[in-house]
Each structure stands twice: as structure tokens, then as C-alpha cells.
Amino acid sequence: MIMRIDVITLFPEFIESSTKIGVVGRAFERGLIEIATWNPRDFADGNYRKADDRTCGGGPGMVMMIEPLRRALAAIRAASGAEEAKAIYLSPQGTRLDQAKVAELAQRDHLVLLSGRYEGVDERFLQHAVAEEISIGDYVLSGGELAAAVLIDAIGRLQEGVLNDADSAVQDSFSNGLLDCPHYTRPVRDEWGDVPAVLLSGDHAAIRRWRLKQSLGRTWLRRPDLLQRVALDKKTRALLEEFQDEHAGKTMPGRESGD
Ligand code: 4GO
């Protein structure tokens, strides 16, 4: 089943340009995901096609109006055949996005994303036509388009047939709840250090072990909150302890402290 993503946005070119690029762009071109944009302005009345109005109660800023959004959603429902479809609204008030949520959304066959501008969207539209509110992180953007593009990228790369073996999602950071291990390429020797010998050994079991150990160690150093949420078996815990012992002895050679 190929996934369909409809995006309601006042800046469709923004979504269109970002979905033409990279891994997700390739998926889009190959028909592995379908993306359509809908501009509430095209559904607005009057000569000016006004889709926003002054905020009730006064103060600066504009709010996106209900009617153009309602018509845009109706058009999406008609075009997709999903008569009950509700939207996902991207906003700082939403549930924080993580890889588990991305994986869950990637399973669905239809998503409707709503990108707000200005002060946001009339609350009544959110209550009646939005099923979920998602935040990509604790910071404020001037529009929801970047957040929608982030979500589309994260979801798009998990679609069947999008990634090749080389960038397989199984090896991703977070797919096992841990941060990624360090990566190296040639040259093997450089004035800024040498590639760890184990990676050149051809011993695949040893390489796998080293990578897991680095993942564990970096997660321990940089994101102890993540480490608390994964259950480590005895062997894995021993590997982390090995890293911790080595770390207590010395900071890593060729590395600046604090990294
Ligand atoms: C989403 C949208 C931040 C996020 C946004 C986020 N800022 N952290 N801004 O995911 C309504 C008008 C929200 C501007 C939008």
C-alpha cells in the first residue's frame, strides 16, 4: 500500500520543494509515496481570498480562519475517499515527536497534515477537525511547514522500498533506543587521528561488538535519559561497563574534552 500525505498550507511551494529532495524525493518520484498540497487561500471567499483574520480579544497577529480550512479538508476527503479523515496539527503544544511515534505514523496509509502560520489556527477547527497535535521539539517556528517537512522526511524514509541496504532503517539511531555509533571513511590515517583498528580488521563480530559498545557509551554520556528506557541484557550491560571503565581511565585519544 503506498502512503498518501495531504498537507494544508499557505505555502505549498515550501512543502513541494522539500519533498523533491533526497531520499524522500526519490521515493516521491518513484511513486512510493504520494504527496498533495492544499492552500486554504484557494478555498477562501472574496477578491482578496482572505484565509486569516485578526485575533479576537485584540492584540497583534492574525489567526487562520475556520471556513477555508474546512473546505480544504472537505476537498481532501473527496479526493482521497477518506470521508472521515482528520488532520494532524503541527504546533509546540503537541505531543513531542520521537522515533516510536514516527514508526507508528509510517504504518498508516493516509495522513493529513495542517501547517499553521501567524498566531495559529482557530481553536474550533482544532477541536473538530484535528485528531492529533504533534510538536517536533520545544521551540517556536514561524510556520508549521518546516515541522511538516520534518515529519514527512522521517515517515517517508521508513516506507517500504525507500531505503536501500546502505541506509537501512534497522541500523538507525533510536531504532534500538540508542544513539548511533561513530562512522569513519578513508583516509585511514590523518593528522586528526587514525580510523580505529578494529574497523579495518575484517572481523565482523568484533566490529559489531565495537559499534554496539560505542552506541551504549555515547548514549550513556550524552543521553542518559534514553539509556534508562532500554532493557539491557547481561552481555550488553557488560559492554557498557567496559566502556565506562575505559572512560574513567582516560578521555579518548584524539578527541577534545567535553565531546
Ligand atoms: C510547530 C509549529 C513550532 C512547531 C510552529 C513545533 N512552531 N515545535 N509554529 O513542532 C502555529 C503558527 C504553529 C506557527 C506554527
mmCIF file of C-alpha atoms and ligand atoms in Angstrom:
data_model
loop_
_atom_site.group_PDB
_atom_site.id
_atom_site.type_symbol
_atom_site.label_atom_id
_atom_site.label_comp_id
_atom_site.label_asym_id
_atom_site.label_seq_id
_atom_site.Cartn_x
_atom_site.Cartn_y
_atom_site.Cartn_z
ATOM 1 C CA MET A 1 0.000 0.000 0.000
ATOM 2 C CA ILE A 2 1.502 3.344 -0.932
ATOM 3 C CA MET A 3 1.086 6.112 1.576
ATOM 4 C CA ARG A 4 -0.794 9.288 0.786
ATOM 5 C CA ILE A 5 0.052 12.538 2.562
ATOM 6 C CA ASP A 6 -2.098 15.655 2.144
ATOM 7 C CA VAL A 7 -0.741 18.922 3.517
ATOM 8 C CA ILE A 8 -2.861 22.009 4.187
ATOM 9 C CA THR A 9 -0.573 25.019 3.935
ATOM 10 C CA LEU A 10 -0.472 28.670 2.901
ATOM 11 C CA PHE A 11 2.976 27.927 1.424
ATOM 12 C CA PRO A 12 2.591 24.814 -0.749
ATOM 13 C CA GLU A 13 5.874 25.520 -2.597
ATOM 14 C CA PHE A 14 7.677 25.090 0.687
ATOM 15 C CA ILE A 15 6.396 21.526 1.129
ATOM 16 C CA GLU A 16 6.738 20.738 -2.585
ATOM 17 C CA SER A 17 10.379 21.857 -2.771
ATOM 18 C CA SER A 18 11.453 19.982 0.343
ATOM 19 C CA THR A 19 9.742 16.765 -0.771
ATOM 20 C CA LYS A 20 11.593 16.824 -4.109
ATOM 21 C CA ILE A 21 14.955 16.433 -2.427
ATOM 22 C CA GLY A 22 16.949 13.450 -1.181
ATOM 23 C CA VAL A 23 15.739 10.042 -0.117
ATOM 24 C CA VAL A 24 12.105 11.133 0.234
ATOM 25 C CA GLY A 25 12.282 12.995 -3.088
ATOM 26 C CA ARG A 26 13.373 9.793 -4.786
ATOM 27 C CA ALA A 27 10.523 7.881 -3.090
ATOM 28 C CA PHE A 28 8.076 10.517 -4.296
ATOM 29 C CA GLU A 29 9.423 10.340 -7.878
ATOM 30 C CA ARG A 30 9.239 6.553 -7.840
ATOM 31 C CA GLY A 31 5.626 6.683 -6.660
ATOM 32 C CA LEU A 32 6.332 5.071 -3.274
ATOM 33 C CA ILE A 33 4.596 7.952 -1.514
ATOM 34 C CA GLU A 34 2.011 10.381 -2.801
ATOM 35 C CA ILE A 35 2.053 13.968 -1.535
ATOM 36 C CA ALA A 36 -0.533 16.656 -2.316
ATOM 37 C CA THR A 37 -0.729 20.222 -1.018
ATOM 38 C CA TRP A 38 -3.862 22.261 -0.420
ATOM 39 C CA ASN A 39 -3.842 26.032 0.015
ATOM 40 C CA PRO A 40 -6.665 27.394 2.206
ATOM 41 C CA ARG A 41 -6.454 30.631 0.166
ATOM 42 C CA ASP A 42 -7.816 28.695 -2.826
ATOM 43 C CA PHE A 43 -10.911 27.924 -0.727
ATOM 44 C CA ALA A 44 -11.368 31.448 0.659
ATOM 45 C CA ASP A 45 -14.034 33.930 -0.391
ATOM 46 C CA GLY A 46 -13.804 37.411 -1.824
ATOM 47 C CA ASN A 47 -11.400 39.247 -4.073
ATOM 48 C CA TYR A 48 -8.626 39.011 -1.535
ATOM 49 C CA ARG A 49 -9.141 35.317 -0.797
ATOM 50 C CA LYS A 50 -8.540 36.042 2.866
ATOM 51 C CA ALA A 51 -7.721 32.922 4.880
ATOM 52 C CA ASP A 52 -6.738 34.712 8.092
ATOM 53 C CA ASP A 53 -8.291 37.365 10.298
ATOM 54 C CA ARG A 54 -7.485 39.476 13.341
ATOM 55 C CA THR A 55 -7.294 37.706 16.669
ATOM 56 C CA CYS A 56 -10.428 38.043 18.819
ATOM 57 C CA GLY A 57 -9.776 39.820 22.072
ATOM 58 C CA GLY A 58 -7.280 42.121 20.468
ATOM 59 C CA GLY A 59 -3.552 42.204 20.334
ATOM 60 C CA PRO A 60 -1.161 41.693 17.464
ATOM 61 C CA GLY A 61 -1.231 38.876 14.945
ATOM 62 C CA MET A 62 -3.623 37.006 12.740
ATOM 63 C CA VAL A 63 -5.403 33.664 13.112
ATOM 64 C CA MET A 64 -6.208 31.179 10.324
ATOM 65 C CA MET A 65 -9.980 31.156 9.711
ATOM 66 C CA ILE A 66 -12.227 28.111 10.015
ATOM 67 C CA GLU A 67 -14.062 28.180 6.677
ATOM 68 C CA PRO A 68 -11.138 27.993 4.199
ATOM 69 C CA LEU A 69 -9.629 25.198 6.289
ATOM 70 C CA ARG A 70 -12.947 23.318 6.489
ATOM 71 C CA ARG A 71 -13.298 23.489 2.683
ATOM 72 C CA ALA A 72 -9.699 22.397 2.143
ATOM 73 C CA LEU A 73 -10.279 19.376 4.394
ATOM 74 C CA ALA A 74 -13.552 18.582 2.558
ATOM 75 C CA ALA A 75 -11.640 18.657 -0.743
ATOM 76 C CA ILE A 76 -9.014 16.284 0.687
ATOM 77 C CA ARG A 77 -11.745 13.941 1.925
ATOM 78 C CA ALA A 78 -13.346 13.924 -1.532
ATOM 79 C CA ALA A 79 -10.047 13.462 -3.400
ATOM 80 C CA SER A 80 -8.755 10.698 -1.139
ATOM 81 C CA GLY A 81 -12.035 8.913 -0.484
ATOM 82 C CA ALA A 82 -11.311 9.179 3.249
ATOM 83 C CA GLU A 83 -14.624 10.723 4.280
ATOM 84 C CA GLU A 84 -13.789 10.857 7.976
ATOM 85 C CA ALA A 85 -10.167 11.970 7.704
ATOM 86 C CA LYS A 86 -8.948 14.315 10.405
ATOM 87 C CA ALA A 87 -5.747 16.309 10.419
ATOM 88 C CA ILE A 88 -2.535 16.267 12.393
ATOM 89 C CA TYR A 89 -1.670 19.805 13.501
ATOM 90 C CA LEU A 90 1.989 20.701 13.955
ATOM 91 C CA SER A 91 2.477 23.003 16.930
ATOM 92 C CA PRO A 92 4.599 23.498 20.037
ATOM 93 C CA GLN A 93 1.521 22.487 22.095
ATOM 94 C CA GLY A 94 1.556 18.994 20.574
ATOM 95 C CA THR A 95 2.931 15.691 21.831
ATOM 96 C CA ARG A 96 6.685 15.577 21.312
ATOM 97 C CA LEU A 97 7.663 13.572 18.229
ATOM 98 C CA ASP A 98 10.038 10.635 18.692
ATOM 99 C CA GLN A 99 11.101 7.676 16.540
ATOM 100 C CA ALA A 100 8.412 5.416 18.066
ATOM 101 C CA LYS A 101 5.726 7.898 17.003
ATOM 102 C CA VAL A 102 7.327 8.218 13.553
ATOM 103 C CA ALA A 103 7.245 4.419 13.184
ATOM 104 C CA GLU A 104 3.578 4.362 14.203
ATOM 105 C CA LEU A 105 2.597 7.099 11.733
ATOM 106 C CA ALA A 106 4.616 5.398 8.976
ATOM 107 C CA GLN A 107 2.221 2.415 9.180
ATOM 108 C CA ARG A 108 -0.840 4.448 8.233
ATOM 109 C CA ASP A 109 -1.922 4.694 4.618
ATOM 110 C CA HIS A 110 -3.201 8.281 4.790
ATOM 111 C CA LEU A 111 -2.090 11.364 6.693
ATOM 112 C CA VAL A 112 -3.494 14.892 6.580
ATOM 113 C CA LEU A 113 -1.044 17.455 7.945
ATOM 114 C CA LEU A 114 -2.015 21.013 8.866
ATOM 115 C CA SER A 115 0.701 23.665 8.867
ATOM 116 C CA GLY A 116 -0.257 26.874 10.627
ATOM 117 C CA ARG A 117 1.068 30.405 10.162
ATOM 118 C CA TYR A 118 0.793 33.635 12.178
ATOM 119 C CA GLU A 119 -0.641 33.027 15.675
ATOM 120 C CA GLY A 120 -2.017 29.663 14.555
ATOM 121 C CA VAL A 121 -5.418 28.164 13.727
ATOM 122 C CA ASP A 122 -8.864 28.980 15.159
ATOM 123 C CA GLU A 123 -9.297 26.685 18.168
ATOM 124 C CA ARG A 124 -12.698 25.459 16.929
ATOM 125 C CA PHE A 125 -11.090 23.946 13.831
ATOM 126 C CA LEU A 126 -8.569 22.164 16.032
ATOM 127 C CA GLN A 127 -11.362 20.771 18.213
ATOM 128 C CA HIS A 128 -13.482 19.475 15.347
ATOM 129 C CA ALA A 129 -11.116 18.580 12.526
ATOM 130 C CA VAL A 130 -7.803 17.774 14.182
ATOM 131 C CA ALA A 131 -7.262 14.355 15.741
ATOM 132 C CA GLU A 132 -3.715 14.878 16.998
ATOM 133 C CA GLU A 133 -1.332 17.710 17.717
ATOM 134 C CA ILE A 134 2.373 16.970 17.269
ATOM 135 C CA SER A 135 5.451 19.034 18.116
ATOM 136 C CA ILE A 136 8.847 18.336 16.572
ATOM 137 C CA GLY A 137 10.598 19.895 19.573
ATOM 138 C CA ASP A 138 10.426 22.542 22.260
ATOM 139 C CA TYR A 139 10.955 25.625 20.143
ATOM 140 C CA VAL A 140 8.787 28.007 18.136
ATOM 141 C CA LEU A 141 8.798 28.238 14.334
ATOM 142 C CA SER A 142 7.204 30.978 12.258
ATOM 143 C CA GLY A 143 5.176 28.344 10.420
ATOM 144 C CA GLY A 144 4.254 24.687 10.638
ATOM 145 C CA GLU A 145 5.696 23.891 7.181
ATOM 146 C CA LEU A 146 9.191 23.068 8.439
ATOM 147 C CA ALA A 147 7.690 20.815 11.096
ATOM 148 C CA ALA A 148 5.516 19.064 8.474
ATOM 149 C CA ALA A 149 8.584 18.634 6.241
ATOM 150 C CA VAL A 150 10.467 17.070 9.159
ATOM 151 C CA LEU A 151 7.596 14.660 9.791
ATOM 152 C CA ILE A 152 7.295 13.776 6.084
ATOM 153 C CA ASP A 153 11.031 13.072 5.865
ATOM 154 C CA ALA A 154 11.093 10.886 8.970
ATOM 155 C CA ILE A 155 7.997 8.946 7.866
ATOM 156 C CA GLY A 156 8.894 8.831 4.177
ATOM 157 C CA ARG A 157 12.253 7.165 4.694
ATOM 158 C CA LEU A 158 10.556 4.317 6.595
ATOM 159 C CA GLN A 159 8.257 3.432 3.689
ATOM 160 C CA GLU A 160 8.792 0.064 2.033
ATOM 161 C CA GLY A 161 11.351 0.320 -0.767
ATOM 162 C CA VAL A 162 12.554 3.844 0.052
ATOM 163 C CA LEU A 163 15.837 2.993 1.739
ATOM 164 C CA ASN A 164 18.428 0.733 0.198
ATOM 165 C CA ASP A 165 20.596 -1.622 2.295
ATOM 166 C CA ALA A 166 23.222 1.059 2.739
ATOM 167 C CA ASP A 167 20.967 3.356 4.747
ATOM 168 C CA SER A 168 18.719 0.657 6.139
ATOM 169 C CA ALA A 169 16.470 1.884 8.919
ATOM 170 C CA VAL A 170 17.320 -1.153 11.059
ATOM 171 C CA GLN A 171 20.717 0.407 11.817
ATOM 172 C CA ASP A 172 19.345 3.841 12.675
ATOM 173 C CA SER A 173 19.882 5.711 15.876
ATOM 174 C CA PHE A 174 16.825 5.110 18.049
ATOM 175 C CA SER A 175 15.656 2.002 16.193
ATOM 176 C CA ASN A 176 17.125 0.166 19.190
ATOM 177 C CA GLY A 177 16.636 3.102 21.564
ATOM 178 C CA LEU A 178 20.339 4.028 21.449
ATOM 179 C CA LEU A 179 22.338 6.760 19.742
ATOM 180 C CA ASP A 180 24.305 5.893 16.628
ATOM 181 C CA CYS A 181 27.960 4.780 16.776
ATOM 182 C CA PRO A 182 30.756 6.897 15.218
ATOM 183 C CA HIS A 183 31.442 6.487 11.498
ATOM 184 C CA TYR A 184 34.716 6.792 9.574
ATOM 185 C CA THR A 185 35.827 6.767 5.975
ATOM 186 C CA ARG A 186 39.170 6.937 4.203
ATOM 187 C CA PRO A 187 41.872 8.078 4.615
ATOM 188 C CA VAL A 188 42.729 5.620 7.373
ATOM 189 C CA ARG A 189 45.497 7.893 8.688
ATOM 190 C CA ASP A 190 45.042 11.619 9.093
ATOM 191 C CA GLU A 191 46.656 14.431 11.060
ATOM 192 C CA TRP A 192 43.435 14.499 13.119
ATOM 193 C CA GLY A 193 43.691 10.823 14.016
ATOM 194 C CA ASP A 194 43.510 7.288 12.711
ATOM 195 C CA VAL A 195 40.481 5.133 11.994
ATOM 196 C CA PRO A 196 40.036 2.664 14.911
ATOM 197 C CA ALA A 197 41.954 -0.501 14.015
ATOM 198 C CA VAL A 198 39.024 -2.837 14.682
ATOM 199 C CA LEU A 199 37.095 -1.289 11.778
ATOM 200 C CA LEU A 200 39.905 -2.352 9.425
ATOM 201 C CA SER A 201 40.272 -5.847 10.912
ATOM 202 C CA GLY A 202 37.667 -7.585 8.767
ATOM 203 C CA ASP A 203 36.423 -9.293 11.949
ATOM 204 C CA HIS A 204 32.695 -8.678 11.595
ATOM 205 C CA ALA A 205 31.781 -9.947 15.062
ATOM 206 C CA ALA A 206 34.393 -7.674 16.638
ATOM 207 C CA ILE A 207 33.173 -4.722 14.564
ATOM 208 C CA ARG A 208 29.561 -5.323 15.579
ATOM 209 C CA ARG A 209 30.658 -5.520 19.221
ATOM 210 C CA TRP A 210 32.703 -2.289 18.957
ATOM 211 C CA ARG A 211 29.813 -0.407 17.337
ATOM 212 C CA LEU A 212 27.330 -1.533 19.982
ATOM 213 C CA LYS A 213 29.785 -0.560 22.702
ATOM 214 C CA GLN A 214 30.214 2.921 21.193
ATOM 215 C CA SER A 215 26.434 3.306 20.871
ATOM 216 C CA LEU A 216 25.972 2.347 24.506
ATOM 217 C CA GLY A 217 28.802 4.600 25.663
ATOM 218 C CA ARG A 218 27.641 7.649 23.746
ATOM 219 C CA THR A 219 24.065 7.180 24.891
ATOM 220 C CA TRP A 220 25.349 6.942 28.475
ATOM 221 C CA LEU A 221 27.431 10.115 28.059
ATOM 222 C CA ARG A 222 25.060 12.233 26.008
ATOM 223 C CA ARG A 223 21.528 10.946 26.613
ATOM 224 C CA PRO A 224 21.337 9.050 29.917
ATOM 225 C CA ASP A 225 17.554 9.598 29.782
ATOM 226 C CA LEU A 226 17.358 7.291 26.736
ATOM 227 C CA LEU A 227 19.510 4.642 28.359
ATOM 228 C CA GLN A 228 17.141 4.398 31.309
ATOM 229 C CA ARG A 229 14.353 3.373 28.965
ATOM 230 C CA VAL A 230 16.101 0.394 27.329
ATOM 231 C CA ALA A 231 16.401 -3.021 28.929
ATOM 232 C CA LEU A 232 19.994 -4.225 28.615
ATOM 233 C CA ASP A 233 20.784 -7.929 28.798
ATOM 234 C CA LYS A 234 23.797 -9.149 30.787
ATOM 235 C CA LYS A 235 26.232 -9.127 27.865
ATOM 236 C CA THR A 236 25.167 -5.676 26.757
ATOM 237 C CA ARG A 237 25.452 -4.285 30.274
ATOM 238 C CA ALA A 238 28.970 -5.732 30.498
ATOM 239 C CA LEU A 239 29.830 -3.986 27.244
ATOM 240 C CA LEU A 240 28.633 -0.654 28.640
ATOM 241 C CA GLU A 241 30.661 -1.254 31.814
ATOM 242 C CA GLU A 242 33.721 -1.895 29.664
ATOM 243 C CA PHE A 243 33.152 1.499 28.016
ATOM 244 C CA GLN A 244 32.606 3.174 31.377
ATOM 245 C CA ASP A 245 35.824 1.692 32.809
ATOM 246 C CA GLU A 246 37.827 2.855 29.810
ATOM 247 C CA HIS A 247 36.208 6.273 30.000
ATOM 248 C CA ALA A 248 37.085 6.615 33.703
ATOM 249 C CA GLY A 249 40.742 5.836 32.869
ATOM 250 C CA LYS A 250 41.152 8.364 30.092
ATOM 251 C CA THR A 251 39.321 10.671 27.760
ATOM 252 C CA MET A 252 39.508 9.223 24.291
ATOM 253 C CA PRO A 253 42.744 9.897 22.395
ATOM 254 C CA GLY A 254 42.489 12.380 19.549
ATOM 255 C CA ARG A 255 39.337 13.848 20.993
ATOM 256 C CA GLU A 256 38.792 17.189 22.639
ATOM 257 C CA SER A 257 37.325 17.037 26.104
ATOM 258 C CA GLY A 258 33.639 17.706 26.540
ATOM 259 C CA ASP A 259 32.747 15.761 23.414
HETATM 260 C C1 4GO B 1 5.309 23.664 15.046
HETATM 261 C C2 4GO B 1 4.727 24.826 14.536
HETATM 262 C C3 4GO B 1 6.783 25.009 16.308
HETATM 263 C C4 4GO B 1 6.341 23.768 15.942
HETATM 264 C C5 4GO B 1 5.213 26.048 14.963
HETATM 265 C C6 4GO B 1 6.947 22.554 16.535
HETATM 266 N N1 4GO B 1 6.242 26.105 15.832
HETATM 267 N N2 4GO B 1 7.786 22.716 17.565
HETATM 268 N N3 4GO B 1 4.682 27.226 14.586
HETATM 269 O O1 4GO B 1 6.668 21.457 16.084
HETATM 270 C C7 4GO B 1 1.190 27.861 14.575
HETATM 271 C C8 4GO B 1 1.713 29.040 13.837
HETATM 272 C C9 4GO B 1 2.305 26.940 14.864
HETATM 273 C C10 4GO B 1 3.177 28.850 13.688
HETATM 274 C C11 4GO B 1 3.425 27.399 13.971
#
